[in-house]
Tab-separated table of C-alpha atoms in Angstrom:
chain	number	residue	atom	x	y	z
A	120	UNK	CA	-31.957	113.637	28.625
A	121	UNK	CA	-30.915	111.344	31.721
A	122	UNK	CA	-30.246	107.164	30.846
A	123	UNK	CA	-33.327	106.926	33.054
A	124	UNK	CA	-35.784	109.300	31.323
A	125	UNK	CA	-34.285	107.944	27.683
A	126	UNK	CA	-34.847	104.592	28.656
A	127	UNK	CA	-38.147	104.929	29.659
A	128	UNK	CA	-39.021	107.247	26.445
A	129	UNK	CA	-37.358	104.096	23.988
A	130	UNK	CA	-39.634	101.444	26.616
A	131	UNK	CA	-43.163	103.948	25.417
A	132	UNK	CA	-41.526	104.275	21.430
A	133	UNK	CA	-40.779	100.275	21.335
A	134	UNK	CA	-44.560	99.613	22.579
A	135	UNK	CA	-45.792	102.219	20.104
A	136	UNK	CA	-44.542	100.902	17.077
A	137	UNK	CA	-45.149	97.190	17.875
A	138	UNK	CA	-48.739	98.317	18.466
A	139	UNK	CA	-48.653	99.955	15.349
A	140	UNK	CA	-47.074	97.239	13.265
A	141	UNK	CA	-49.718	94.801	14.663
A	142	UNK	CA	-52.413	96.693	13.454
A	143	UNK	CA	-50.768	97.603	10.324
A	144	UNK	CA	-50.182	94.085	9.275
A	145	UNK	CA	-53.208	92.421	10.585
A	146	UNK	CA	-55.293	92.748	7.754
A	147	UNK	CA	-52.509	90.370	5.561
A	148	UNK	CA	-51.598	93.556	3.375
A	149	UNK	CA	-48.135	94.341	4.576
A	150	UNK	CA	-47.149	98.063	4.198
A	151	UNK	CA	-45.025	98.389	1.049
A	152	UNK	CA	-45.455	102.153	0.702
A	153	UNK	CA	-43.722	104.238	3.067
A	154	UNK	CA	-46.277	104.865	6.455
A	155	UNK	CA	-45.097	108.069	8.017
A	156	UNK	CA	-48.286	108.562	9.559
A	157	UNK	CA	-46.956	105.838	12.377
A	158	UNK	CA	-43.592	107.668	13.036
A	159	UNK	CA	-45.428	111.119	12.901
A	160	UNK	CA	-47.789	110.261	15.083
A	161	UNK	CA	-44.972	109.268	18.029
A	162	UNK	CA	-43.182	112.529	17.327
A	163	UNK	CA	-45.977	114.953	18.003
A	164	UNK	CA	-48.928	112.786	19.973
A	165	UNK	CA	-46.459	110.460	21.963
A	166	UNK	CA	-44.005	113.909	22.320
A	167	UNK	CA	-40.919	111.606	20.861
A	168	UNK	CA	-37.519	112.666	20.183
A	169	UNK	CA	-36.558	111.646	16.557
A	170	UNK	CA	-33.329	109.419	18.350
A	171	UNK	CA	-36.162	107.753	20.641
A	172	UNK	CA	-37.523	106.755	17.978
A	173	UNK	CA	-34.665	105.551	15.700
A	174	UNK	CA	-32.939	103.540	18.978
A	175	UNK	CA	-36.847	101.455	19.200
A	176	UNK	CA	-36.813	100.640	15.789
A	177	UNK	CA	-33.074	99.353	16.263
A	178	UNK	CA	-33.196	95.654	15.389
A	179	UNK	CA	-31.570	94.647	18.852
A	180	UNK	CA	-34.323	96.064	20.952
A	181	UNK	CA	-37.980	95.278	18.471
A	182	UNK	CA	-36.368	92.124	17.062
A	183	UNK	CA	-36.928	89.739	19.212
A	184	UNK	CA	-40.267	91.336	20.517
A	185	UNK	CA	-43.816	89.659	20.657
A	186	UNK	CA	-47.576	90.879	19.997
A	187	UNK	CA	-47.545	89.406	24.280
A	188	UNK	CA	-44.898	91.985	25.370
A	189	UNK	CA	-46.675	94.708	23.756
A	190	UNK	CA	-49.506	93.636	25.792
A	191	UNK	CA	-47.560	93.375	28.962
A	192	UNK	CA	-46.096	96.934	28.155
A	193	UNK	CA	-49.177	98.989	27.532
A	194	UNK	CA	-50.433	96.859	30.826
A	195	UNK	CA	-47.906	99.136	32.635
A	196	UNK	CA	-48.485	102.463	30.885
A	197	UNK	CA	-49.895	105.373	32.766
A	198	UNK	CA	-53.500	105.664	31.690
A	199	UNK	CA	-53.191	109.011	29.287
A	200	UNK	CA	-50.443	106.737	27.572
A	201	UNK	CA	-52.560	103.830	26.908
A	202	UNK	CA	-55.235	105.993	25.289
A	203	UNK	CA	-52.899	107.452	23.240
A	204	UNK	CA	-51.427	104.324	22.130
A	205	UNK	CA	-54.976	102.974	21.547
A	206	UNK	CA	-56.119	106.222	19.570
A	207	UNK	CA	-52.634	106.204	17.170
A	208	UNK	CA	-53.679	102.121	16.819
A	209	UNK	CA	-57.170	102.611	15.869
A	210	UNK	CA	-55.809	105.725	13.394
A	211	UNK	CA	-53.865	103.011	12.063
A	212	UNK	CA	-57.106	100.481	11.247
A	213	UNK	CA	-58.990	103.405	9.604
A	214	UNK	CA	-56.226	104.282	7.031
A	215	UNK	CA	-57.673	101.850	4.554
A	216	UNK	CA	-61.338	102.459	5.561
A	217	UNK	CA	-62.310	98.563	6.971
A	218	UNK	CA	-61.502	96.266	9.178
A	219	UNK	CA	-60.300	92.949	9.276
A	220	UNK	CA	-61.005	90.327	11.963
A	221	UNK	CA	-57.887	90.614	13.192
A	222	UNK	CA	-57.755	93.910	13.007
A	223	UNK	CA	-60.486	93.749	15.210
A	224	UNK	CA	-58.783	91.536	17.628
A	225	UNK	CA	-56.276	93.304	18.055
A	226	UNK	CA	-57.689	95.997	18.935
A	227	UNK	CA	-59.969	94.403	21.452
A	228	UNK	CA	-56.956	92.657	23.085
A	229	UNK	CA	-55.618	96.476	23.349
A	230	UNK	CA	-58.123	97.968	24.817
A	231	UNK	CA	-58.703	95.014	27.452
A	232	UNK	CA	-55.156	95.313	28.621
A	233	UNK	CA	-55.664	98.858	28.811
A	234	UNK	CA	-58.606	98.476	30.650
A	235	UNK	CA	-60.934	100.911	28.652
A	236	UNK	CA	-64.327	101.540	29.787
A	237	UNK	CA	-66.990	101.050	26.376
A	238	UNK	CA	-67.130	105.172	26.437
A	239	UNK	CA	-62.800	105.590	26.670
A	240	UNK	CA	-62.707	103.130	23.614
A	241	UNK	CA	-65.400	105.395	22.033
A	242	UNK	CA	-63.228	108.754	22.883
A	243	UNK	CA	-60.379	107.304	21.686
A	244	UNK	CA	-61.850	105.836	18.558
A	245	UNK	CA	-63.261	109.567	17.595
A	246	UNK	CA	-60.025	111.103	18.286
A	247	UNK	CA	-58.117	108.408	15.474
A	248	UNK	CA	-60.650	109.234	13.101
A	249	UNK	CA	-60.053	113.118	13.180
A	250	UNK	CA	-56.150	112.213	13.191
A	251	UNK	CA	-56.206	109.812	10.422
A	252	UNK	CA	-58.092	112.078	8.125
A	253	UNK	CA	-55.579	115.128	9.038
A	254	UNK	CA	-52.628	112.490	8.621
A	255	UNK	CA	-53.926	110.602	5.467
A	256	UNK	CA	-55.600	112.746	3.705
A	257	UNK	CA	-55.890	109.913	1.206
A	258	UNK	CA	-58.161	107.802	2.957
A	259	UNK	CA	-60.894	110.534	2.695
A	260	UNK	CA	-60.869	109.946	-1.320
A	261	UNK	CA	-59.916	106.076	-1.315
A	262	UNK	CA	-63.462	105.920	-2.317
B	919	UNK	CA	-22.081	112.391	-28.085
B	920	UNK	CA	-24.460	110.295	-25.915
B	921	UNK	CA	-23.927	110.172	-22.452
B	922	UNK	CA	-22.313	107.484	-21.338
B	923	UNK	CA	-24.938	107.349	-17.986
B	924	UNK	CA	-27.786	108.492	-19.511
B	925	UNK	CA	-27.512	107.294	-23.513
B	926	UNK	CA	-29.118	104.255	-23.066
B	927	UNK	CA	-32.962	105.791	-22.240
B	928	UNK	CA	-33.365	107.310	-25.768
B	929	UNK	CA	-34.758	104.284	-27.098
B	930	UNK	CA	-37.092	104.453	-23.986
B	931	UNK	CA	-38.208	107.977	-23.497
B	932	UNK	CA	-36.669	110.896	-25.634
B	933	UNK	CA	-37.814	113.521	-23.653
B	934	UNK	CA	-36.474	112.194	-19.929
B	935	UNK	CA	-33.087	111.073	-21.802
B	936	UNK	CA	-32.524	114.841	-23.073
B	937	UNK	CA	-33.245	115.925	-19.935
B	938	UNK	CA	-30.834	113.712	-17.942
B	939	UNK	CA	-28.531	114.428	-20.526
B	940	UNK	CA	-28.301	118.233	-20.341
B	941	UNK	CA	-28.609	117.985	-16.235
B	942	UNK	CA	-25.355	116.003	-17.144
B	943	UNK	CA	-23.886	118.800	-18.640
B	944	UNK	CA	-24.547	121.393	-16.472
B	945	UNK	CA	-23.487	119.415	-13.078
B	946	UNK	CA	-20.347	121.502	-13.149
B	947	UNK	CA	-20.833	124.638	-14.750
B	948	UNK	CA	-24.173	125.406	-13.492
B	949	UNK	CA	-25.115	123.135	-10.680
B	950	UNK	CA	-28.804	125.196	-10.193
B	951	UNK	CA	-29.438	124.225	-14.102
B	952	UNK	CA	-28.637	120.546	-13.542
B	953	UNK	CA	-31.036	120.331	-10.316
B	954	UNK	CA	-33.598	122.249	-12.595
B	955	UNK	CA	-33.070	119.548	-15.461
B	956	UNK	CA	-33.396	116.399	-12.683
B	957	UNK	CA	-36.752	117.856	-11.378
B	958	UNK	CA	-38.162	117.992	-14.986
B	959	UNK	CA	-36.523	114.939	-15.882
B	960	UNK	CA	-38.319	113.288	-12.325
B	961	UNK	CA	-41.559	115.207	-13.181
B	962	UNK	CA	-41.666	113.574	-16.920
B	963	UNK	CA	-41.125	109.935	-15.364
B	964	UNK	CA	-43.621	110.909	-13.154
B	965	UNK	CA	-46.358	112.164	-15.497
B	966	UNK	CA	-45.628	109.058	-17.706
B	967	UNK	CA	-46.315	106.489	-14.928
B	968	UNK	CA	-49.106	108.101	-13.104
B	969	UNK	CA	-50.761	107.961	-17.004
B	970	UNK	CA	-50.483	104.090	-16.949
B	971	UNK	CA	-51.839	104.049	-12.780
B	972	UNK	CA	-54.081	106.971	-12.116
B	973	UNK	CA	-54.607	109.255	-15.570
B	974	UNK	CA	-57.032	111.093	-13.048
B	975	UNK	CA	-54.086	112.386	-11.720
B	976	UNK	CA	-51.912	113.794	-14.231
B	977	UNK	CA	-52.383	117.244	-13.851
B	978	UNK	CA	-51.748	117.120	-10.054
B	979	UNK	CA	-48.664	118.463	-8.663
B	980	UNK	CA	-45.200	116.608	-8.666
B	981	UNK	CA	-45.416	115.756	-4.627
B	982	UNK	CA	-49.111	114.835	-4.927
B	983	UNK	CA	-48.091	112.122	-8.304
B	984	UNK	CA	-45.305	110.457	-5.889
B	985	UNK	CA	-47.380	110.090	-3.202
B	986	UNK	CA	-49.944	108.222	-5.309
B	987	UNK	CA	-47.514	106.238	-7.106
B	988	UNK	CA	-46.324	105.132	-3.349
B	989	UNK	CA	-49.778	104.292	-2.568
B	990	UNK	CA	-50.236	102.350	-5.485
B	991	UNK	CA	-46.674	100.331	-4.703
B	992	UNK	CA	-45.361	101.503	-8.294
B	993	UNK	CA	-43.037	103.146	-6.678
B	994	UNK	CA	-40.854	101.637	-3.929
B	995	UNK	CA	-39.430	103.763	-0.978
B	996	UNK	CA	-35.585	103.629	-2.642
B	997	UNK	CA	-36.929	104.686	-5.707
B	998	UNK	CA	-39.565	107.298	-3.574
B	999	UNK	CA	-36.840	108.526	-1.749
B	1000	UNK	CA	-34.498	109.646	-4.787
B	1001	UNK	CA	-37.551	111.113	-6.533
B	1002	UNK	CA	-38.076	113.287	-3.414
B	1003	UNK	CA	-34.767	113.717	-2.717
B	1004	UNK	CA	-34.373	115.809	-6.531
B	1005	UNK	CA	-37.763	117.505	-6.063
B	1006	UNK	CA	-37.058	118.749	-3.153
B	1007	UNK	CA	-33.020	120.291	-3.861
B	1008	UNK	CA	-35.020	120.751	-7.291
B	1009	UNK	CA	-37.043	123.230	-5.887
B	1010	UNK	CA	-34.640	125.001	-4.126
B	1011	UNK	CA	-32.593	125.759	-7.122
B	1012	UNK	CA	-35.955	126.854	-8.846
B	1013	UNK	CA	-35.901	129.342	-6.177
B	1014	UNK	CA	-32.811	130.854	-6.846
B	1015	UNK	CA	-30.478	129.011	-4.036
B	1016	UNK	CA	-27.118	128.698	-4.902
B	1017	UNK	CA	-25.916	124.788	-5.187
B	1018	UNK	CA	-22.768	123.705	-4.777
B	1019	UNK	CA	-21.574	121.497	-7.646
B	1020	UNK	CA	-21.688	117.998	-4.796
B	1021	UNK	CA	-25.112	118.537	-4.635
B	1022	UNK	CA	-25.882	118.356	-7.471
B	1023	UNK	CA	-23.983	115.300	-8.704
B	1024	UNK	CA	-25.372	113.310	-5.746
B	1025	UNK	CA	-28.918	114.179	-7.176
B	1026	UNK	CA	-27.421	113.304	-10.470
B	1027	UNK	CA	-26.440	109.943	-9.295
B	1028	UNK	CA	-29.902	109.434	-8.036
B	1029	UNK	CA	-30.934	110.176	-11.699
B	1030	UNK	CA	-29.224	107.541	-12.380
B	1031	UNK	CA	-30.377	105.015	-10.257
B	1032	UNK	CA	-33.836	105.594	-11.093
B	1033	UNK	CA	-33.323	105.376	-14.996
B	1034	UNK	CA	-32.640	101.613	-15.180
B	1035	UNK	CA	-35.665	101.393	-12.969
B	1036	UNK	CA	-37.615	103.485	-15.351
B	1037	UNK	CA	-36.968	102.108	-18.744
B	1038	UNK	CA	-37.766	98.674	-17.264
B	1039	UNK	CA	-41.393	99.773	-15.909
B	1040	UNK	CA	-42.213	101.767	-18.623
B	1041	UNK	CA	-41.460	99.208	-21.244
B	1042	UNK	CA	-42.087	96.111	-19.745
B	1043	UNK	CA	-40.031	92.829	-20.356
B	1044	UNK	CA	-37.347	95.320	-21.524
B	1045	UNK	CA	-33.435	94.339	-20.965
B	1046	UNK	CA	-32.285	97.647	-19.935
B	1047	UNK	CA	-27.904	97.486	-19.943
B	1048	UNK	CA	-27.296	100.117	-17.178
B	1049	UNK	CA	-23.765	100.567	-16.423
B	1050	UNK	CA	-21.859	102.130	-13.492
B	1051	UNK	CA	-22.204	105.667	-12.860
B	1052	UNK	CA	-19.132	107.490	-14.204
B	1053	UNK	CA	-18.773	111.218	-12.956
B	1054	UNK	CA	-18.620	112.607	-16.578
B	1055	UNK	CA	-15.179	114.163	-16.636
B	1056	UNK	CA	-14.112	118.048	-15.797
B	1057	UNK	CA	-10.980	120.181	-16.603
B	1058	UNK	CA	-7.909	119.094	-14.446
B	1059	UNK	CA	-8.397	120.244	-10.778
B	1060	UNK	CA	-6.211	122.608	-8.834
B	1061	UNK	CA	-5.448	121.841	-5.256
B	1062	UNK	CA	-7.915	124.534	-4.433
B	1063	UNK	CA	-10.713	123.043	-6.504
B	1064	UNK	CA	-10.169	119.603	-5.190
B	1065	UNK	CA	-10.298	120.807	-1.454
B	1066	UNK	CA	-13.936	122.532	-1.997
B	1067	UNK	CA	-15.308	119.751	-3.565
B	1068	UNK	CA	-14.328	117.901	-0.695
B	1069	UNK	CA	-15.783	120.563	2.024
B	1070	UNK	CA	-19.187	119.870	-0.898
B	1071	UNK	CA	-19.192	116.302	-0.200
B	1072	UNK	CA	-18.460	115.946	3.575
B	1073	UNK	CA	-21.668	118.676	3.468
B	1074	UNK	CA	-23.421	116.160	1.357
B	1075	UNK	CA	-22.746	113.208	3.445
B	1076	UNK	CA	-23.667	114.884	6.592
B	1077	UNK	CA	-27.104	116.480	5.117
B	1078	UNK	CA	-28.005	112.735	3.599
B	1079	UNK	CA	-27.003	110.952	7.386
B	1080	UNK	CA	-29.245	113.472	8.941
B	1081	UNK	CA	-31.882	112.813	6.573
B	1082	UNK	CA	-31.543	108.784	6.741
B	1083	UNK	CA	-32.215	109.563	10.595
B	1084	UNK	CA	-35.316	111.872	9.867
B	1085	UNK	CA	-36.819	109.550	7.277
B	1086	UNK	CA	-35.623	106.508	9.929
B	1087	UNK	CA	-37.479	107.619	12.661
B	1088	UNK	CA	-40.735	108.319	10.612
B	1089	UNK	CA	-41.447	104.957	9.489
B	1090	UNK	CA	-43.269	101.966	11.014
B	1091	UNK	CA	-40.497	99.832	10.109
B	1092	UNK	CA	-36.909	99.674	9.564
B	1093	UNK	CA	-34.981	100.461	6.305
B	1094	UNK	CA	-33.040	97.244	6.626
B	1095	UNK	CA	-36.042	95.206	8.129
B	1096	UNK	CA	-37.498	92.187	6.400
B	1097	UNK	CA	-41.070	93.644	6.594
B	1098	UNK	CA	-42.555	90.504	4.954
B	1099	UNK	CA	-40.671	88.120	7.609
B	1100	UNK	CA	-42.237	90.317	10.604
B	1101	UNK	CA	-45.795	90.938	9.317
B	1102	UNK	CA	-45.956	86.856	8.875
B	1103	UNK	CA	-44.390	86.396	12.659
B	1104	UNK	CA	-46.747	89.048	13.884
B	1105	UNK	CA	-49.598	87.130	11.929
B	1106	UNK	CA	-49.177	83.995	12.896
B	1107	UNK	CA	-48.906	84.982	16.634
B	1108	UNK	CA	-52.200	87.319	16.385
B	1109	UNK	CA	-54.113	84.386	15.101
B	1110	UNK	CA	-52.936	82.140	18.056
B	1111	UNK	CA	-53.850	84.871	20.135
B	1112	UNK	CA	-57.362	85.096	18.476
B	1113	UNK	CA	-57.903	81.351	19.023
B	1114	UNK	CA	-58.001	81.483	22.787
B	1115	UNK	CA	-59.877	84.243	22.625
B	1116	UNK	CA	-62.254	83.190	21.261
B	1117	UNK	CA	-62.123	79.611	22.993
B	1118	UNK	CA	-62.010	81.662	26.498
B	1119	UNK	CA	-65.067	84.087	25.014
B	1120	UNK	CA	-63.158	87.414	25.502
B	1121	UNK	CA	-65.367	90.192	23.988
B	1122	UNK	CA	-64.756	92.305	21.358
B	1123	UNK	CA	-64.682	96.104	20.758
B	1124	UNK	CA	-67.871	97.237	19.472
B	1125	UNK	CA	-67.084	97.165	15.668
B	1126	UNK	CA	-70.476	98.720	14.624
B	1127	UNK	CA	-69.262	101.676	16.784
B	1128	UNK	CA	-65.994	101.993	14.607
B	1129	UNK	CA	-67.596	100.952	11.046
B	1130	UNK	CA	-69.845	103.829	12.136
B	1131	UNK	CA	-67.660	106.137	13.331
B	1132	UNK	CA	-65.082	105.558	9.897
B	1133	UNK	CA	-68.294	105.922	7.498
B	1134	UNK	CA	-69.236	109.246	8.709
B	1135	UNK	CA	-67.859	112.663	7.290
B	1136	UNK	CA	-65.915	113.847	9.273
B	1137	UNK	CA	-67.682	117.634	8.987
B	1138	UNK	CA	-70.475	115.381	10.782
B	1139	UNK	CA	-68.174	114.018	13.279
B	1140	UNK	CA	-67.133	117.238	14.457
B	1141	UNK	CA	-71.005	118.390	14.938
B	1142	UNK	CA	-71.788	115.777	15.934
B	1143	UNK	CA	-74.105	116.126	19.491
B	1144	UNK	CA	-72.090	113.819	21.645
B	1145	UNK	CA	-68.792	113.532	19.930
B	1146	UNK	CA	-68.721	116.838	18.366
B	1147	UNK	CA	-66.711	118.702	21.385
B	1148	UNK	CA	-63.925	116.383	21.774
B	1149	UNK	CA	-63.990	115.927	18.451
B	1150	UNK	CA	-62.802	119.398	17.668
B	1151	UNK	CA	-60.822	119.659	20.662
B	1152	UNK	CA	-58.722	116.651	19.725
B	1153	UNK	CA	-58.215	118.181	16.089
B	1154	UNK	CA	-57.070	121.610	17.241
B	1155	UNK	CA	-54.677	119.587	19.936
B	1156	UNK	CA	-53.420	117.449	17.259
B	1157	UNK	CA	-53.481	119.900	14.655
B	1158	UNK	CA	-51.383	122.140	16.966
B	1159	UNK	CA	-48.985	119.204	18.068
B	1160	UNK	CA	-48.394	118.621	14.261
B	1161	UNK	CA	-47.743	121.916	13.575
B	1162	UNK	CA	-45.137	121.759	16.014
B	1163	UNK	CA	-43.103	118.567	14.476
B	1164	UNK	CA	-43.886	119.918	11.424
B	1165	UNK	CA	-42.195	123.600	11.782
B	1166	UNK	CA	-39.132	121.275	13.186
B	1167	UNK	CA	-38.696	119.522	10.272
B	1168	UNK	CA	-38.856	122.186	7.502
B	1169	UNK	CA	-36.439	124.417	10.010
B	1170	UNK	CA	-34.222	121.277	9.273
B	1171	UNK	CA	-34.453	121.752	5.757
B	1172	UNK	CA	-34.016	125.442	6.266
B	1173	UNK	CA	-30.836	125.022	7.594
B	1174	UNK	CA	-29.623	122.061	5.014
B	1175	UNK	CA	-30.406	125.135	2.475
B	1176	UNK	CA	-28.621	127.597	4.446
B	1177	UNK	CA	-25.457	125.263	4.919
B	1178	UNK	CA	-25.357	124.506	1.228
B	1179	UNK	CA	-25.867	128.432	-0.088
B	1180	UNK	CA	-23.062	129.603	2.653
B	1181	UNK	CA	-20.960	126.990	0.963
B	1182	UNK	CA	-21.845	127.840	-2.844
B	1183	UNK	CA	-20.929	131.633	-1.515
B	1184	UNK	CA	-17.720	130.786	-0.129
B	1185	UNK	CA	-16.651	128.802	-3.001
B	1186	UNK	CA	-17.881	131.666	-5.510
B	1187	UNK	CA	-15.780	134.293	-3.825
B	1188	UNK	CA	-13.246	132.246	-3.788
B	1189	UNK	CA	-13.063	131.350	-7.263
């Protein structure tokens, strides 16, 4: 892989995961257990190398990021990206079955920056559903 | 006499105590019988706590218990990660791999990590005395010996580092993040953000769309007259990408095995 092409794969896995943090810690109950579904999801939706993914998580490049630079990156994203990003997000709001206000914000704040029509938002929504249940099998008996 | 690791968790659980201490006396002679013993010894801690957190459970296979005790936060990733970590080489050994002797001691190491752990959640309020794991002692090394151990260990070291990566670029966050510090930042800036919002009137996705779309099977989903097709088209995609990352990480595995029974070979014909 060129600097250029790994750069720009570590730019898409650094937006990914702060997406998916937000959402993951909106609702106030911060993710003790271990959430592969996240990293799993960047590997074979997002097409991520595993080092991609290990160099975004590095604390010198997420650290100092903000819920705003996510915003500003997914701004940029080629439009197939940003429904991805916005399908693995939602996936992330239905692990636990509900959703919290902020939850809900932040996924309207996505999907504005994205600029997704009512019916993309609806695709994209359908699409996490069928993911989360193959990823988290668990959320189909957390009844 | 009592193991000097493992002697302590008799007054705390007979049964895993035996266990850990026969695994202890195998690590050597037998390596295969030691990984054997762990993954009993791992499956008895984990019957015993999935009782006290989800008796609905406890019949359920040894992957399927950790998993749950994860979920419920009884168990925390370190501790998660060790369990797996003797399952897995565990079931290898079941399967008739040969181990080399490194392996095997790592795995009883983890053993050992996890019993202090274990004696304190299973009795609670108990002051569990763990001391230092101590190799238990072999017969004097030759030159020979000592130089395969140490082509065991670097294989040890380089199967954990590539695990650590693996496992590293799964999760959501960090192994060395402070998750609590970043979900509060993260918080506290969404809730600014959700402020103006609201202030400025910025709409909202339509959550009756989503509540609707997260209480319905998902047999229904994928029938469903308007969703239905891209429903099913998105599963086999997904399904198929899965597949894909999947295959890559068991071929991983595969080869950890591989490296490890090429080693246990050479060393046999050797000795």
């Amino acid at each position: 892989m060129t600097d250029a092409a790994m750069k720009s794969q570590v730019e898409l896995a650094t937006t990914w995961f702060l997406a998916a943090r937000t959402m993951a810690v909106a609702d106030g109950n911060v993710p003790k257990v271990k959430e592969a579904a996240a990293g799993l999801y960047a590997r074979a939706i997002l097409e991520l190398p595993e080092e991609v993914c290990v160099a975004a998580k590095n604390q010198q490049n997420i650290g100092s990021l903000r819920v705003e630079d996510c915003l500003a990156a997914v701004r940029t994203l080629p439009r197939p990206l940003g429904e991805k990003i916005m399908t693995g997000v939602m996936m992330i709001a239905y692990a636990n079955r509900e959703m919290h206000p902020l939850e809900v914000r932040w996924a309207s704040m996505l999907a504005s920056a994205i600029e997704l029509s009512e019916e993309d938002f609806q695709r994209c929504c359908v699409g996490a559903r069928v993911i989360a249940t193959m990823l988290n099998p668990s959320s189909e008996d957390a009844d | 006499m009592a193991s000097r690791n493992f002697g302590f968790m008799e007054r705390y659980d007979q049964r895993v105590s035996r266990l850990a201490d026969q695994a202890e006396r195998y690590v050597y002679t037998d390596p295969e019988s030691c990984l054997f013993k762990l993954r009993l010894m791992v499956e008895t801690m984990a019957r015993t706590l999935i009782e006290l957190q989800a008796p609905q459970l406890v019949d359920s296979d040894l992957s399927t218990m950790l998993r749950a005790l994860e979920r419920s936060q009884l168990l925390s990733r370190k501790h998660a990660d060790q369990m797996h970590a003797i399952r897995r080489d565990g079931n290898s050994a079941v399967h008739g791999d040969p181990t080399p002797s490194p392996t095997a001691m790592r795995r009883l190491h983890d053993a050992h990590r996890l019993s202090g752990w274990y004696c304190r959640t299973v009795k609670r309020g108990a002051k569990v005395e763990l001391h230092a794991f101590e190799p238990p002692p072999r017969a004097k090394d030759s030159l020979k010996n000592k130089a395969q151990w140490a082509k065991g260990e670097a294989l040890e070291t380089s199967i954990e580092e590539q695990r650590r990566r693996t496992r590293e670029a799964l999760l959501l966050f960090g192994e060395d993040e402070d998750i609590d510090a970043i979900a509060g930042t993260l918080i506290e800036e969404l809730r600014g953000w959700d402020d103006i919002a609201i202030a400025a009137g910025e709409p909202l996705i339509d959550a009756e769309f989503v509540a609707l779309v997260m209480a319905m099977d998902i047999e229904k989903l994928l029938e469903h007259p308007r969703f239905g097709v891209p429903s099913q088209e998105a599963h086999a995609q997904a399904e198929a990408q899965f597949d894909l990352v999947r295959g890559e990480l068991e071929a991983k595995e595969a080869a950890y095995r591989t490296q490890r029974r090429n080693l246990a070979q050479d060393q046999a014909e050797d000795a």
